Short mmCIF file of C-alpha atoms in Angstrom, two decimals:
data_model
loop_
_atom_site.label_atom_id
_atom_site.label_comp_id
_atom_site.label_asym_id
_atom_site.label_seq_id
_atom_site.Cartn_x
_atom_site.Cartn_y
_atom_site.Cartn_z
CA UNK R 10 43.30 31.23 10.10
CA UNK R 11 45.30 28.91 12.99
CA UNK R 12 48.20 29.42 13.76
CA UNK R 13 50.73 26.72 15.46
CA UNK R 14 53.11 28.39 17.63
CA UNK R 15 56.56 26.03 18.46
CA UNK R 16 59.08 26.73 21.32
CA UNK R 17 62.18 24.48 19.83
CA UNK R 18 63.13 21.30 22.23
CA UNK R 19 66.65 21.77 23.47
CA UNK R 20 69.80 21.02 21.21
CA UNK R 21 71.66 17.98 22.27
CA UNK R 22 74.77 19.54 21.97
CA UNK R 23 74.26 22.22 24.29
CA UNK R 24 74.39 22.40 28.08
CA UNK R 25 71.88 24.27 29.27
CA UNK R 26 70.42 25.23 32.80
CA UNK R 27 67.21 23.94 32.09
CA UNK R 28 66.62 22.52 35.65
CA UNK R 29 67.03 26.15 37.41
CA UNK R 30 66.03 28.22 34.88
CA UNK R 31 63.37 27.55 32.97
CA UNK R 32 60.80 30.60 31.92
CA UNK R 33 57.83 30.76 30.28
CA UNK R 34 58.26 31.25 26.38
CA UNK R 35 57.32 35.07 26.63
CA UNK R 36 57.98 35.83 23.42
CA UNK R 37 54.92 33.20 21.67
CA UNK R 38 52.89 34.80 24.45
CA UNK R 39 52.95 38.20 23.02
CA UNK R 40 52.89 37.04 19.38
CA UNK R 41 49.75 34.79 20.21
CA UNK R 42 48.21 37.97 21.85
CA UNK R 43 49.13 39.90 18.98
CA UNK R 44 47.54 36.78 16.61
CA UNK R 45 44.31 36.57 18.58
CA UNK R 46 43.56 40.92 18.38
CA UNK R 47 43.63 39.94 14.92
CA UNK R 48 41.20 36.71 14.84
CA UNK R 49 43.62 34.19 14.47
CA UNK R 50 42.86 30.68 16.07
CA UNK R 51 46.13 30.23 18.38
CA UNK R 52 47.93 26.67 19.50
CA UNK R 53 51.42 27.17 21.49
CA UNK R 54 53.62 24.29 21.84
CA UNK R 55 56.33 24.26 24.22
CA UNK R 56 59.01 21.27 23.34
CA UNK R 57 60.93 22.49 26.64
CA UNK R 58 57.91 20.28 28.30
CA UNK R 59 56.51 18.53 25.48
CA UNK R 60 58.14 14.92 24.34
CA UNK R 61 60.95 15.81 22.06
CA UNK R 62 59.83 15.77 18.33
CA UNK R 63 56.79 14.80 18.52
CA UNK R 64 54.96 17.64 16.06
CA UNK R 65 53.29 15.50 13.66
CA UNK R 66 50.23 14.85 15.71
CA UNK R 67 49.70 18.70 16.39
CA UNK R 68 50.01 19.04 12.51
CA UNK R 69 47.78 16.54 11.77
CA UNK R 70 44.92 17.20 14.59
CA UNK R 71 45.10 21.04 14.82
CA UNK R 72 45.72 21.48 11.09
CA UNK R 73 47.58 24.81 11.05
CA UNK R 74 47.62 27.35 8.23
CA UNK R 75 51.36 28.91 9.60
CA UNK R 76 53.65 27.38 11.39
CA UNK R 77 55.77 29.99 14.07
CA UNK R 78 58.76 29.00 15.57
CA UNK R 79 60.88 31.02 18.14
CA UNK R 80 64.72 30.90 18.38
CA UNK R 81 67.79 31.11 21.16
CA UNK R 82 71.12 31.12 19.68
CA UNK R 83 71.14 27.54 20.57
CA UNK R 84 68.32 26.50 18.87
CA UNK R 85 69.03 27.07 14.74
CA UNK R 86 69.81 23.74 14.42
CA UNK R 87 66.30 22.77 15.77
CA UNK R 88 64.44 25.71 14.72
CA UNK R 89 65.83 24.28 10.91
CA UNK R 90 64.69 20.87 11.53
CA UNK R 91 61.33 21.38 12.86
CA UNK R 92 61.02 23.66 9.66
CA UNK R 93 62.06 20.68 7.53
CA UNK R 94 59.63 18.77 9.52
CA UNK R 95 56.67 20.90 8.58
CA UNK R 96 57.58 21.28 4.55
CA UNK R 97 57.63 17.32 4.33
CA UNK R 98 53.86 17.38 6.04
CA UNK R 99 53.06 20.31 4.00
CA UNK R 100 55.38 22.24 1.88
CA UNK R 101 53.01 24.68 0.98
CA UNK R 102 52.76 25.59 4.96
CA UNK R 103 54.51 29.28 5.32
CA UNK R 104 57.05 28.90 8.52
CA UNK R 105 57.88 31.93 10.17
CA UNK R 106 60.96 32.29 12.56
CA UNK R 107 61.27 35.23 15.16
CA UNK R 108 62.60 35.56 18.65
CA UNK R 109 66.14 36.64 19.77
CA UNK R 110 68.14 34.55 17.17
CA UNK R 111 66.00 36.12 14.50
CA UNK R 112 65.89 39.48 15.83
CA UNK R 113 70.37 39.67 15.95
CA UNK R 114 71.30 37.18 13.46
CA UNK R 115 67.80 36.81 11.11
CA UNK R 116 70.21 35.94 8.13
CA UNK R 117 70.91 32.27 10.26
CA UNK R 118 67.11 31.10 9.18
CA UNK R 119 67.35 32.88 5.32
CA UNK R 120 66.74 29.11 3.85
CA UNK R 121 64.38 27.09 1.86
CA UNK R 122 62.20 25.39 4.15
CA UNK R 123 61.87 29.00 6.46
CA UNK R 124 59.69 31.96 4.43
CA UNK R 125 59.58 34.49 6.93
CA UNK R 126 61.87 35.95 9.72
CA UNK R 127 60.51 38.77 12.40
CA UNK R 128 63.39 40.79 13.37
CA UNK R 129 61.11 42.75 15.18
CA UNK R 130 57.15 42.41 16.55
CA UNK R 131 54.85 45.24 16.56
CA UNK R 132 51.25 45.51 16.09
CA UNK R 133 51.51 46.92 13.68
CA UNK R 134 52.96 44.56 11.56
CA UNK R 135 51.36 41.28 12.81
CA UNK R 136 48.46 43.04 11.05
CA UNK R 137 50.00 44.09 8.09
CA UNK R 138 51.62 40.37 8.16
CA UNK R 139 48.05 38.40 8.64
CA UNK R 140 46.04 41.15 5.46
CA UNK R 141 49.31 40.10 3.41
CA UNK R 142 48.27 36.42 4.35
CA UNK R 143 44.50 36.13 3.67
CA UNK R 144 44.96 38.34 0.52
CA UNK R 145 43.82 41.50 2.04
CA UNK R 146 46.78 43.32 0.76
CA UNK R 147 49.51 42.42 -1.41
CA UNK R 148 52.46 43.65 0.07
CA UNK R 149 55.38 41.66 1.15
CA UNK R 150 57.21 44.63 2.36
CA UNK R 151 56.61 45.18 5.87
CA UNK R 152 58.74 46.37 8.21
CA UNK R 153 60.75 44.26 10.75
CA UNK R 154 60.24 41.11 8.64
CA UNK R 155 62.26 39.63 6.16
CA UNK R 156 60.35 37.72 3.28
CA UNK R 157 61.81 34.53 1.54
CA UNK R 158 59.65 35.58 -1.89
CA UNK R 159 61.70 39.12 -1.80
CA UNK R 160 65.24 36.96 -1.22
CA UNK R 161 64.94 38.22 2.60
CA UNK R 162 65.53 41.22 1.45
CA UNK R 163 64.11 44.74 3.42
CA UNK R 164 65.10 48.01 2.91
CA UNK R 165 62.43 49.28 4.97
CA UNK R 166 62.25 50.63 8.45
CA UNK R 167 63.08 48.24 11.89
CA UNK R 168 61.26 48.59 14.73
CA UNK R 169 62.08 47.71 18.51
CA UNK R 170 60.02 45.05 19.46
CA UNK R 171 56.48 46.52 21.15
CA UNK R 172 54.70 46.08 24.69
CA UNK R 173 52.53 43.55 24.79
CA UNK R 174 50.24 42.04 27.80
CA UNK R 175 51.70 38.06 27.26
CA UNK R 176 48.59 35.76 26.53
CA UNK R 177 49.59 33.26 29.46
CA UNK R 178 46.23 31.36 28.72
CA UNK R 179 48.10 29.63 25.70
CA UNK R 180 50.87 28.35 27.99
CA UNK R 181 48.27 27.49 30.58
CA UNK R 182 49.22 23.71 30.46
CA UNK R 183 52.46 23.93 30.55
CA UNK R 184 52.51 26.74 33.73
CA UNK R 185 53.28 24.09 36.73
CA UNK R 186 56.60 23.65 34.66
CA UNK R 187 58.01 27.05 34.64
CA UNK R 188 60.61 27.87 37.09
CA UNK R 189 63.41 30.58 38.18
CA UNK R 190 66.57 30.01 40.28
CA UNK R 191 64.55 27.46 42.79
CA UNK R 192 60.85 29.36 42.40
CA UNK R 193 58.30 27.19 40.95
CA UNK R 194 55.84 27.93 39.13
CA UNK R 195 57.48 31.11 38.25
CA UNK R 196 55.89 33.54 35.62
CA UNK R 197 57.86 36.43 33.97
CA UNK R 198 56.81 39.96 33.81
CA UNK R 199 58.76 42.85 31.67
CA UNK R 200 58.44 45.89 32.77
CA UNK R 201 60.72 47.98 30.68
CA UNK R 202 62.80 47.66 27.60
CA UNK R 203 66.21 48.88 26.17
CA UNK R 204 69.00 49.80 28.56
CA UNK R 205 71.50 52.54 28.60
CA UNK R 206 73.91 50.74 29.41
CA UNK R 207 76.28 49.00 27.10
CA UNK R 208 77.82 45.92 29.16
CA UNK R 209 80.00 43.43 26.49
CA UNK R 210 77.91 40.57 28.31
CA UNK R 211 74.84 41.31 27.33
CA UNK R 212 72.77 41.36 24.50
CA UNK R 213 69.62 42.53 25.93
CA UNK R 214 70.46 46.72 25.07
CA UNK R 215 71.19 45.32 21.12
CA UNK R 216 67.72 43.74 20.76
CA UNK R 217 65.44 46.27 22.43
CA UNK R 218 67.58 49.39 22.10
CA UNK R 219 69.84 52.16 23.86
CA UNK R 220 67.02 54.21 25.16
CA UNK R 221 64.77 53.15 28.37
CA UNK R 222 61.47 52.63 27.40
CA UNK R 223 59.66 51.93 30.89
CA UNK R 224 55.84 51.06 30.68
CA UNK R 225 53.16 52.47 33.55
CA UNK R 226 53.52 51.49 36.55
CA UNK R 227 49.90 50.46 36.78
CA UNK R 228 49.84 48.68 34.14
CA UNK R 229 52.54 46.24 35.62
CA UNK R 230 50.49 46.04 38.77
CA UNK R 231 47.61 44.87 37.42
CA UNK R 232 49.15 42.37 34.84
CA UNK R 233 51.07 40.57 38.27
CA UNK R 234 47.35 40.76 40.45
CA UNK R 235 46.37 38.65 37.20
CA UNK R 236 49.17 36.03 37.83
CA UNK R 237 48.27 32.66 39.68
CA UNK R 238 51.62 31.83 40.05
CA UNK R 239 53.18 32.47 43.77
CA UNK R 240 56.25 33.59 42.03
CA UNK R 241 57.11 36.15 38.92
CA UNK R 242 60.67 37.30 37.60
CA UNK R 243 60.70 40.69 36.65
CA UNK R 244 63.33 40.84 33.52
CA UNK R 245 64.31 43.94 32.79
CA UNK R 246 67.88 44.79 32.08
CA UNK R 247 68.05 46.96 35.55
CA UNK R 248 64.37 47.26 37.18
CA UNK R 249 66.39 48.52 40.22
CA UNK R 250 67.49 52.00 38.32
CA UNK R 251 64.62 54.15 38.34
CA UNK R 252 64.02 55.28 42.56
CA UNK R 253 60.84 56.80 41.83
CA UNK R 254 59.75 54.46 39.69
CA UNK R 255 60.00 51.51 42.29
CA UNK R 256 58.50 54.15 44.83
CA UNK R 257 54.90 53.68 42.76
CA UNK R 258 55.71 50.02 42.20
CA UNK R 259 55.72 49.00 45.88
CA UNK R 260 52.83 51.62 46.89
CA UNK R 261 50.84 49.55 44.01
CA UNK R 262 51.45 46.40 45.56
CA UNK R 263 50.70 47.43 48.92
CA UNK R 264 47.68 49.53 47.37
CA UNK R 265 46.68 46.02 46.17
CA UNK R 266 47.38 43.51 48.85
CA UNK R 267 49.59 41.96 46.50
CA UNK R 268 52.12 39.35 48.51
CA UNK R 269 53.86 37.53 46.18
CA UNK R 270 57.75 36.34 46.02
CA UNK R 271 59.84 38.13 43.17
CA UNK R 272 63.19 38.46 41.55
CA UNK R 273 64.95 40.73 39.13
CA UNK R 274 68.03 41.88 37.34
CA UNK R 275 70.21 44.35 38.57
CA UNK R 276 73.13 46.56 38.89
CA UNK R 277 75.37 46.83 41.80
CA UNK R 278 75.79 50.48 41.35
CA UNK R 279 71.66 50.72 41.12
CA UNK R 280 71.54 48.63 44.38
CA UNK R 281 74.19 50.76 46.36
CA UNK R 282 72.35 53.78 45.54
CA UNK R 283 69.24 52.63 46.82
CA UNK R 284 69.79 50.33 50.26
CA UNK R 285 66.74 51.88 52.17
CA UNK R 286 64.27 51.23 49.34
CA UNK R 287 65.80 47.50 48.83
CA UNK R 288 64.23 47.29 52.51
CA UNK R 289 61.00 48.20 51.20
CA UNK R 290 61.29 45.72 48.31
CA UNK R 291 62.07 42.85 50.50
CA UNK R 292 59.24 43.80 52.56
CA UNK R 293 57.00 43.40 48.93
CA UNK R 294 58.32 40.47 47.88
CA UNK R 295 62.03 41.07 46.31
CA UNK R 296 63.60 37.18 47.20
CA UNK R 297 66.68 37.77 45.08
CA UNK R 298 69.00 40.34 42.21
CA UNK R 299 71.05 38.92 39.69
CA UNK R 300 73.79 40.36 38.73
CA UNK R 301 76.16 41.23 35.70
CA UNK R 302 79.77 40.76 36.13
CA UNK R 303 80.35 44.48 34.48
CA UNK R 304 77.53 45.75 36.66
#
């Protein structure tokens, strides 16, 4: 089975701040890791770099089975079209929709040309999704997505999206391009997800949950020795909140030899709490914290 994977180009319409920030499209990575465990042929797109438009030619010479497209708020007027796009090449070639669009507002892609929206991405049910696909079960009930045959309707249980090592080797021509506030090539690492706070500014704690959910420390270690890039952007909702937490982080980058430049979100109350182990972040790596205005 191959799958084509689409980041949308950007809308027209919409200023964005393409030219300072500019991350990799983290959420394809983890779905195309997710794919791949499950023996699915992967090609990721990115139309951020890519000419605008231009998906014929990957339809024609890759030859997909599904089409998946990831969403902004911005982008449901292109995530639509490039869904048009693919029905008029092939209508009997299922698109699926996810990403943070999908996963607040799925009912925005509940139209013809779109057959299946991921609120949510687990293991899970990626599996259950590619058996129901090669006819190794019959279900269209799975939980987290929403099925055109069923009317997009699911009664079942949602699910906070899961951790997932990003497959960076499907964005690996497109890497040079990635940048954060000035740092280029810049990768993105997550470290956490959900957020206990509830600031009116953010979306972030709606997607991924009221609760922390903060993955091993080693684990985030060795996935930034794997980087190439001189740069990463940890983006967590507040990687500054947990003391002991960022204790283990900078004895495993010392433990390491890890020197690379980073930045991160933060909290001003999480950064007045902590000013001597800022010090010891800057002297890992820590460049710059953005902040909230209800921090």
């Amino acid at each position: 089975m191959r799958f084509l994977l689409v980041r949308p180009w950007v809308n027209k319409h919409i200023t964005t701040v393409k030219n300072y920030l500019f991350g990799e499209p983290m959420g394809l990575e983890c779905f195309s890791a997710l794919l791949k465990e499950n023996g699915v042929e992967v090609l990721l797109v990115d139309f951020m770099v890519e000419t605008k438009g231009k998906l014929e030619p990957y339809l024609t010479e890759f030859k997909p089975d599904v089409i998946g497209i990831t969403s902004q708020c911005t982008d449901v007027e292109n995530v639509k079209r490039i869904a048009e796009m693919v029905k008029r090449y092939n209508q009997d070639t299922p698109v699926v929709v996810g990403g943070v669009q999908a996963s607040l507002y799925p009912n925005a892609f509940f139209v013809p040309e779109i057959d299946y929206v991921f609120k949510s991405t687990t293991r899970a049910n990626v599996k259950a999704f590619i058996d129901m696909l090669s006819g190794q079960s019959g279900s269209h009930r799975i939980d987290g997505i929403y099925d055109g045959a069923l009317n997009f309707i699911n009664e079942g249980e949602f699910c906070f999206n899961e951790y997932v090592v990003p497959d960076r080797q499907s964005t690996a021509r497109y890497r040079k391009d990635y940048k954060y506030v000035g740092y280029q090539p810049c990768a993105i690492v997550q470290t956490a997800y959900g957020c206990k706070n509830r600031c009116h500014f953010c979306i972030r704690w709606q997607i991924e949950g009221g609760n922390l959910r903060e993955v091993a420390i080693e684990d985030i270690v060795e996935q930034i020795a794997s980087l190439d890039e001189p740069y990463f952007m940890i983006c967590d909702n507040d990687f500054l909140i947990n003391h002991t937490r960022l204790e283990a982080f900078c004895d495993g980058l010392e433990s390491r030899g890890i020197h690379k430049a980073f930045v991160c979100y933060g909290s001003v109350n999480s950064i007045l709490d902590k000013p001597e182990l800022l010090a010891r972040l800057r002297q890992n790596g820590l460049v710059a914290v953005i902040l909230g205005y209800e921090s």
